[in-house]
Amino acid sequence: KAKSEGRSTYHFFEAGMDAKLQQRRSIEAGLRMAMQREELRLMFQPLLGLEENRVNCVEALLRWDHDDRTISPTEFVPVAEETGLIVPIGEWVLHEACRAAATWPGDVRVAVNLSPVQFRHKDLVGQVKSALLAAGLEPTRLELEITESLLLTESESTTDALHELRSMGVRVSLDDFGTGYSSLSYLRSFPFDKIKIDRSFMADLTTRADSQAIIKAVIGLGQSLGMSTTAEGVETEEQLAMVREHGASEVQGFLFSPPLHPAALANLLHSEAAKALASRKAS
Ligand code: C2E
Ligand code: MG
Ligand code: MG
Ligand code: MG
């Protein structure tokens, strides 16, 4: 009996693996054609600067419309990384994001996520330069978001590329801070402009004293290192009040705005700019 149960468990396991592998292969095949079929697009999520009470920065977030559904980057970016497709896709994202930002009010920056795999490509710096040039965008209006895993796996050439980008005026942010194994040591490896505190800390902020203590400490750390801090995943007024009290520079989350279609984001930025102008004239 035990033996036959073992067998059926084994078969079940095998079938499960098959489905997973098949799904991965179909993502890979679809992704190879996604660019030429123009199935990729960007959504834009505004980040609210707490001191200025306005949008300083907007994050570009990739979407893939495929087979009647929209696929999340958490699903296809890992496949794009394994296959190397993230290099042309990432280049497209850079161009598209810079092009969009060039139409926004001149003091709003765009943030673009970079995969570690893009750094293995020799000419990442050249790709960034050409995206800026093609869009006619000032380098100071571009922020690049990298995760801790980048510095874990990459070499001197990575930090060289980051230094070169930063010397052009491009800003560099450390994304999803606090999720890696040795977050603190990363803060020494490169002079980041911004720390983005991972949203997992936000989720239980109002119920757990330890999450609160960690957020407070990270914001303080950012302040003493001269790095601004963004609280990711702010969904409630209580969370907003708390991170504001602790001195976060910026918030990103569904409370202020979800990721928006390009036109909706442009409307938001232009109406915000008009409001600011009107209040300056009135005063
Ligand atoms: P990320 O860079 O940390 O981006 C923030 C993610 O949090 C986005 O998910 C955003 O929609 C989500 N988010 C924002 N506010 C809230 C909130 O209040 N609550 C919750 N629950 N979620 C919130 P999204 O768009 O699904 O992207 C997931 C990840 O995929 C990104 O995380 C980033 O790591 C990656 N990604 C997205 N676009 C690109 C890209 O162009 N290139 C690369 N390499 N990776 C990308
Ligand atoms: Mg990001
Ligand atoms: Mg993030
Ligand atoms: Mg994240």
Coordinates of C-alpha atoms and ligand atoms in Angstrom, one line a residue:
K1 CA 0.0 0.0 0.0
A2 CA 2.7 2.4 1.1
K3 CA 4.5 1.7 -2.1
S4 CA 1.6 2.5 -4.4
E5 CA 0.9 5.7 -2.5
G6 CA 4.5 6.6 -3.0
R7 CA 4.1 6.1 -6.7
S8 CA 1.0 8.1 -7.1
T9 CA 2.6 11.0 -5.1
Y10 CA 5.5 10.8 -7.5
H11 CA 3.3 11.0 -10.5
F12 CA 1.4 13.9 -9.1
F13 CA 4.6 15.7 -8.5
E14 CA 5.8 15.0 -12.0
A15 CA 2.6 16.3 -13.5
G16 CA 2.9 19.4 -11.4
M17 CA 6.5 20.0 -12.7
D18 CA 5.3 19.5 -16.2
A19 CA 2.7 22.1 -16.0
K20 CA 5.2 24.6 -14.5
L21 CA 7.8 23.9 -17.2
Q22 CA 5.2 24.2 -19.9
Q23 CA 4.0 27.5 -18.6
R24 CA 7.5 28.8 -18.5
R25 CA 8.2 27.7 -22.0
S26 CA 5.0 29.3 -23.3
I27 CA 6.0 32.6 -21.5
E28 CA 9.4 32.3 -23.1
A29 CA 8.0 31.7 -26.6
G30 CA 5.5 34.5 -26.2
L31 CA 8.0 36.9 -24.8
R32 CA 10.3 36.5 -27.8
M33 CA 7.6 38.0 -30.0
A34 CA 6.1 40.4 -27.5
M35 CA 8.3 43.3 -28.6
Q36 CA 7.6 43.1 -32.4
R37 CA 3.9 42.5 -31.7
E38 CA 3.9 45.7 -29.5
E39 CA 2.4 43.8 -26.5
L40 CA 4.6 45.5 -24.0
R41 CA 3.6 48.8 -22.4
L42 CA 4.4 50.9 -19.4
M43 CA 2.2 52.0 -16.5
F44 CA 3.3 55.0 -14.4
Q45 CA 3.0 55.3 -10.6
P46 CA 3.5 58.7 -9.1
L47 CA 5.5 59.1 -5.9
L48 CA 4.4 61.9 -3.5
G49 CA 7.1 64.1 -2.0
L50 CA 6.1 64.7 1.6
E51 CA 8.0 67.9 2.2
E52 CA 6.9 69.5 -1.0
N53 CA 3.5 67.8 -1.0
R54 CA 3.8 67.2 -4.7
V55 CA 4.9 64.5 -7.2
N56 CA 8.6 64.7 -7.8
C57 CA 9.0 61.3 -9.3
V58 CA 7.1 58.7 -11.3
E59 CA 8.0 55.0 -11.5
A60 CA 7.7 53.2 -14.8
L61 CA 6.2 49.7 -14.4
L62 CA 6.2 47.2 -17.2
R63 CA 3.1 45.3 -18.4
W64 CA 2.6 42.6 -21.0
D65 CA -0.7 42.2 -22.8
H66 CA -0.8 38.7 -24.0
D67 CA -3.6 36.2 -24.9
D68 CA -6.4 38.4 -23.5
R69 CA -4.7 39.0 -20.2
T70 CA -2.2 41.4 -18.7
I71 CA 0.8 39.6 -17.3
S72 CA 2.6 41.0 -14.3
P73 CA 6.3 41.6 -14.4
T74 CA 6.8 39.4 -11.3
E75 CA 5.7 36.6 -13.6
F76 CA 7.7 37.3 -16.8
V77 CA 10.7 39.4 -15.7
P78 CA 12.4 36.3 -14.2
V79 CA 12.0 34.4 -17.5
A80 CA 13.2 37.5 -19.5
E81 CA 16.3 37.5 -17.2
E82 CA 17.0 33.8 -17.7
T83 CA 16.8 34.0 -21.4
G84 CA 18.6 37.3 -21.8
L85 CA 15.5 38.9 -23.3
I86 CA 15.6 41.5 -20.5
V87 CA 18.4 43.3 -22.3
P88 CA 16.4 44.4 -25.4
I89 CA 13.2 44.7 -23.3
G90 CA 15.0 46.8 -20.7
E91 CA 16.4 49.0 -23.5
W92 CA 12.9 49.5 -24.8
V93 CA 11.7 50.4 -21.3
L94 CA 14.5 53.0 -20.9
H95 CA 13.6 54.7 -24.3
E96 CA 9.8 54.6 -23.6
A97 CA 10.1 55.9 -20.1
C98 CA 12.4 58.8 -21.1
R99 CA 10.2 59.6 -24.0
A100 CA 7.2 59.9 -21.7
A101 CA 9.1 61.9 -19.1
A102 CA 10.1 64.5 -21.7
T103 CA 6.3 65.4 -22.0
W104 CA 5.9 65.9 -18.3
P105 CA 6.4 69.2 -16.3
G106 CA 10.2 69.8 -16.2
D107 CA 10.7 69.1 -12.5
V108 CA 9.2 65.6 -12.5
R109 CA 11.7 62.7 -12.7
V110 CA 11.1 59.2 -14.0
A111 CA 12.3 56.1 -12.2
V112 CA 13.2 53.0 -14.2
N113 CA 13.9 49.5 -12.8
L114 CA 17.1 47.8 -14.0
S115 CA 17.7 44.1 -13.9
P116 CA 21.2 42.8 -12.8
V117 CA 21.3 41.1 -16.1
Q118 CA 21.3 44.4 -17.9
F119 CA 24.6 45.2 -16.1
R120 CA 26.2 42.2 -17.7
H121 CA 25.6 43.8 -21.0
K122 CA 28.7 45.8 -21.9
D123 CA 27.1 48.9 -23.0
L124 CA 24.4 49.7 -20.4
V125 CA 25.8 53.2 -19.9
G126 CA 25.6 53.7 -23.7
Q127 CA 22.0 52.5 -23.7
V128 CA 21.1 55.0 -21.0
K129 CA 22.8 57.8 -22.8
S130 CA 21.1 57.1 -26.1
A131 CA 17.7 56.8 -24.4
L132 CA 18.2 60.2 -22.8
L133 CA 19.5 61.8 -26.0
A134 CA 16.7 60.4 -28.2
A135 CA 14.1 61.7 -25.8
G136 CA 15.9 65.0 -25.2
L137 CA 15.7 64.4 -21.5
E138 CA 18.1 65.8 -18.9
P139 CA 20.1 63.1 -17.1
T140 CA 19.1 64.6 -13.8
R141 CA 15.5 63.7 -14.6
L142 CA 16.3 59.9 -14.7
E143 CA 16.4 57.7 -11.6
L144 CA 17.6 54.1 -11.9
E145 CA 16.3 51.6 -9.4
I146 CA 18.4 48.6 -8.6
T147 CA 17.9 45.8 -6.1
E148 CA 20.3 44.4 -3.5
S149 CA 20.8 41.3 -5.6
L150 CA 22.7 43.3 -8.2
L151 CA 25.5 44.2 -5.8
L152 CA 25.5 40.6 -4.5
T153 CA 26.2 39.0 -7.8
E154 CA 28.1 41.6 -9.8
S155 CA 31.6 42.9 -9.9
E156 CA 33.7 46.0 -10.2
S157 CA 32.3 46.8 -13.6
T158 CA 28.9 47.2 -12.1
T159 CA 29.9 49.8 -9.6
D160 CA 32.0 51.4 -12.4
A161 CA 28.9 51.7 -14.6
L162 CA 26.9 53.1 -11.6
H163 CA 29.5 55.7 -10.9
E164 CA 29.7 56.7 -14.5
L165 CA 25.9 57.1 -14.7
R166 CA 25.9 59.0 -11.4
S167 CA 28.6 61.4 -12.7
M168 CA 26.3 62.2 -15.6
G169 CA 23.7 63.4 -13.1
V170 CA 21.5 60.2 -13.2
R171 CA 20.2 59.3 -9.8
V172 CA 20.5 55.8 -8.4
S173 CA 18.1 54.2 -5.9
L174 CA 18.3 51.1 -3.9
D175 CA 14.9 49.3 -4.4
D176 CA 13.1 46.9 -2.0
F177 CA 15.5 47.7 0.8
G178 CA 15.5 45.3 3.7
T179 CA 14.6 42.1 1.8
G180 CA 18.1 40.9 1.1
Y181 CA 20.6 39.2 3.3
S182 CA 23.0 42.0 4.1
S183 CA 21.1 45.2 3.3
L184 CA 23.3 47.3 5.5
S185 CA 26.6 46.5 3.8
Y186 CA 25.1 47.6 0.5
L187 CA 24.8 51.1 1.8
R188 CA 28.6 51.2 2.0
S189 CA 29.1 49.8 -1.5
F190 CA 27.7 52.7 -3.4
P191 CA 26.5 56.3 -2.6
F192 CA 22.8 55.8 -3.4
D193 CA 20.6 58.9 -3.8
K194 CA 17.5 57.1 -2.4
I195 CA 16.6 54.1 -0.3
K196 CA 13.2 52.5 -1.1
I197 CA 12.0 50.6 1.9
D198 CA 10.3 47.4 0.9
R199 CA 6.6 47.3 1.2
S200 CA 6.7 44.2 3.4
F201 CA 7.6 46.5 6.3
M202 CA 4.6 48.7 5.6
A203 CA 2.1 45.8 5.7
D204 CA 2.2 45.3 9.5
L205 CA 3.5 48.8 10.4
T206 CA 0.4 49.7 12.5
T207 CA 0.2 46.3 14.3
R208 CA 3.9 45.4 14.9
A209 CA 6.2 47.5 17.0
D210 CA 9.3 45.9 15.4
S211 CA 8.3 46.9 11.9
Q212 CA 7.8 50.4 13.2
A213 CA 11.2 50.5 14.8
I214 CA 12.9 49.2 11.7
I215 CA 11.2 51.8 9.4
K216 CA 12.2 54.6 11.9
A217 CA 15.8 53.3 12.0
V218 CA 16.1 53.1 8.2
I219 CA 14.7 56.6 7.7
G220 CA 17.2 57.9 10.3
L221 CA 20.0 55.9 8.6
G222 CA 19.1 57.5 5.2
Q223 CA 19.1 60.9 6.8
S224 CA 22.6 60.5 8.3
L225 CA 23.9 59.1 5.0
G226 CA 22.4 61.9 3.0
M227 CA 20.1 59.6 1.1
S228 CA 16.4 60.2 0.7
T229 CA 13.9 57.6 1.8
T230 CA 10.8 56.3 0.1
A231 CA 8.2 54.2 1.8
E232 CA 6.8 51.7 -0.6
G233 CA 3.3 50.2 -0.4
V234 CA 1.6 52.9 1.6
E235 CA -2.1 51.8 1.5
T236 CA -3.7 53.5 4.6
E237 CA -3.9 56.9 6.3
E238 CA -2.3 55.4 9.4
Q239 CA 0.7 54.1 7.5
L240 CA 1.1 57.5 5.9
A241 CA 0.8 59.4 9.2
M242 CA 3.4 57.1 10.7
V243 CA 6.1 57.3 7.9
R244 CA 5.5 61.1 7.8
E245 CA 6.1 61.3 11.5
H246 CA 9.4 59.4 11.2
G247 CA 10.5 61.8 8.4
A248 CA 10.3 59.7 5.2
S249 CA 11.0 61.9 2.1
E250 CA 8.5 60.3 -0.2
V251 CA 5.6 57.8 -0.3
Q252 CA 4.5 55.4 -3.0
G253 CA 1.4 53.3 -2.7
F254 CA -2.2 52.7 -3.6
L255 CA -3.3 55.3 -1.0
F256 CA -1.9 58.1 -3.1
S257 CA -2.2 56.5 -6.5
P258 CA -2.0 53.0 -8.2
P259 CA 0.1 52.7 -11.4
L260 CA -1.7 54.8 -14.1
H261 CA -2.0 54.7 -17.8
P262 CA 0.3 57.2 -19.5
A263 CA -2.5 59.7 -20.4
A264 CA -4.0 59.6 -16.9
L265 CA -0.6 60.2 -15.3
A266 CA 0.1 63.1 -17.7
N267 CA -3.3 64.6 -16.7
L268 CA -2.5 64.3 -13.0
L269 CA 0.9 65.9 -13.4
H270 CA -0.4 68.8 -15.5
S271 CA -3.4 69.5 -13.2
E272 CA -1.0 69.4 -10.3
A273 CA 1.4 71.8 -12.0
A274 CA -1.6 74.1 -12.8
K275 CA -2.7 74.1 -9.2
A276 CA 0.7 74.9 -8.0
L277 CA 1.0 77.8 -10.4
A278 CA -2.5 79.2 -9.4
S279 CA -1.6 79.1 -5.7
R280 CA 1.7 80.9 -6.4
K281 CA -0.2 83.6 -8.3
A282 CA -2.7 84.0 -5.5
S283 CA -0.1 84.4 -2.8
Ligands
C2E1 P1 9.1 47.4 -7.7 O1 10.1 48.0 -8.5 O2 9.3 47.3 -6.2 O3 7.7 48.2 -8.0 C1 6.7 48.4 -7.1 C2 5.6 47.4 -7.1 O4 4.7 47.5 -6.1 C3 4.8 47.5 -8.4 O5 4.3 46.2 -8.8 C4 3.6 48.3 -7.9 O6 2.4 48.2 -8.7 C5 3.4 47.7 -6.5 N1 2.7 48.6 -5.6 C6 2.8 50.0 -5.6 N2 2.1 50.5 -4.6 C7 1.5 49.4 -3.9 C8 0.6 49.3 -2.8 O7 0.2 50.3 -2.1 N3 0.3 48.0 -2.4 C9 0.8 46.9 -3.1 N4 0.3 45.7 -2.7 N5 1.6 47.0 -4.2 C10 1.9 48.2 -4.6 P2 4.4 45.7 -10.3 O8 4.1 46.8 -11.2 O9 3.7 44.4 -10.3 O10 6.0 45.3 -10.4 C11 6.6 44.3 -9.7 C12 8.0 44.3 -9.8 O11 8.4 44.0 -11.2 C13 8.7 45.7 -9.6 O12 8.8 45.9 -8.2 C14 10.0 45.5 -10.3 O13 10.9 44.7 -9.4 C15 9.6 44.6 -11.4 N6 9.5 45.4 -12.6 C16 8.5 46.2 -13.1 N7 8.8 46.9 -14.2 C17 10.1 46.5 -14.5 C18 11.0 46.8 -15.6 O14 10.7 47.7 -16.5 N8 12.2 46.2 -15.6 C19 12.6 45.3 -14.6 N9 13.8 44.8 -14.7 N10 11.7 45.0 -13.6 C20 10.5 45.6 -13.5
MG2 MG 11.1 49.7 -8.4
MG3 MG 10.3 48.5 -5.0
MG4 MG 9.1 45.9 -4.5

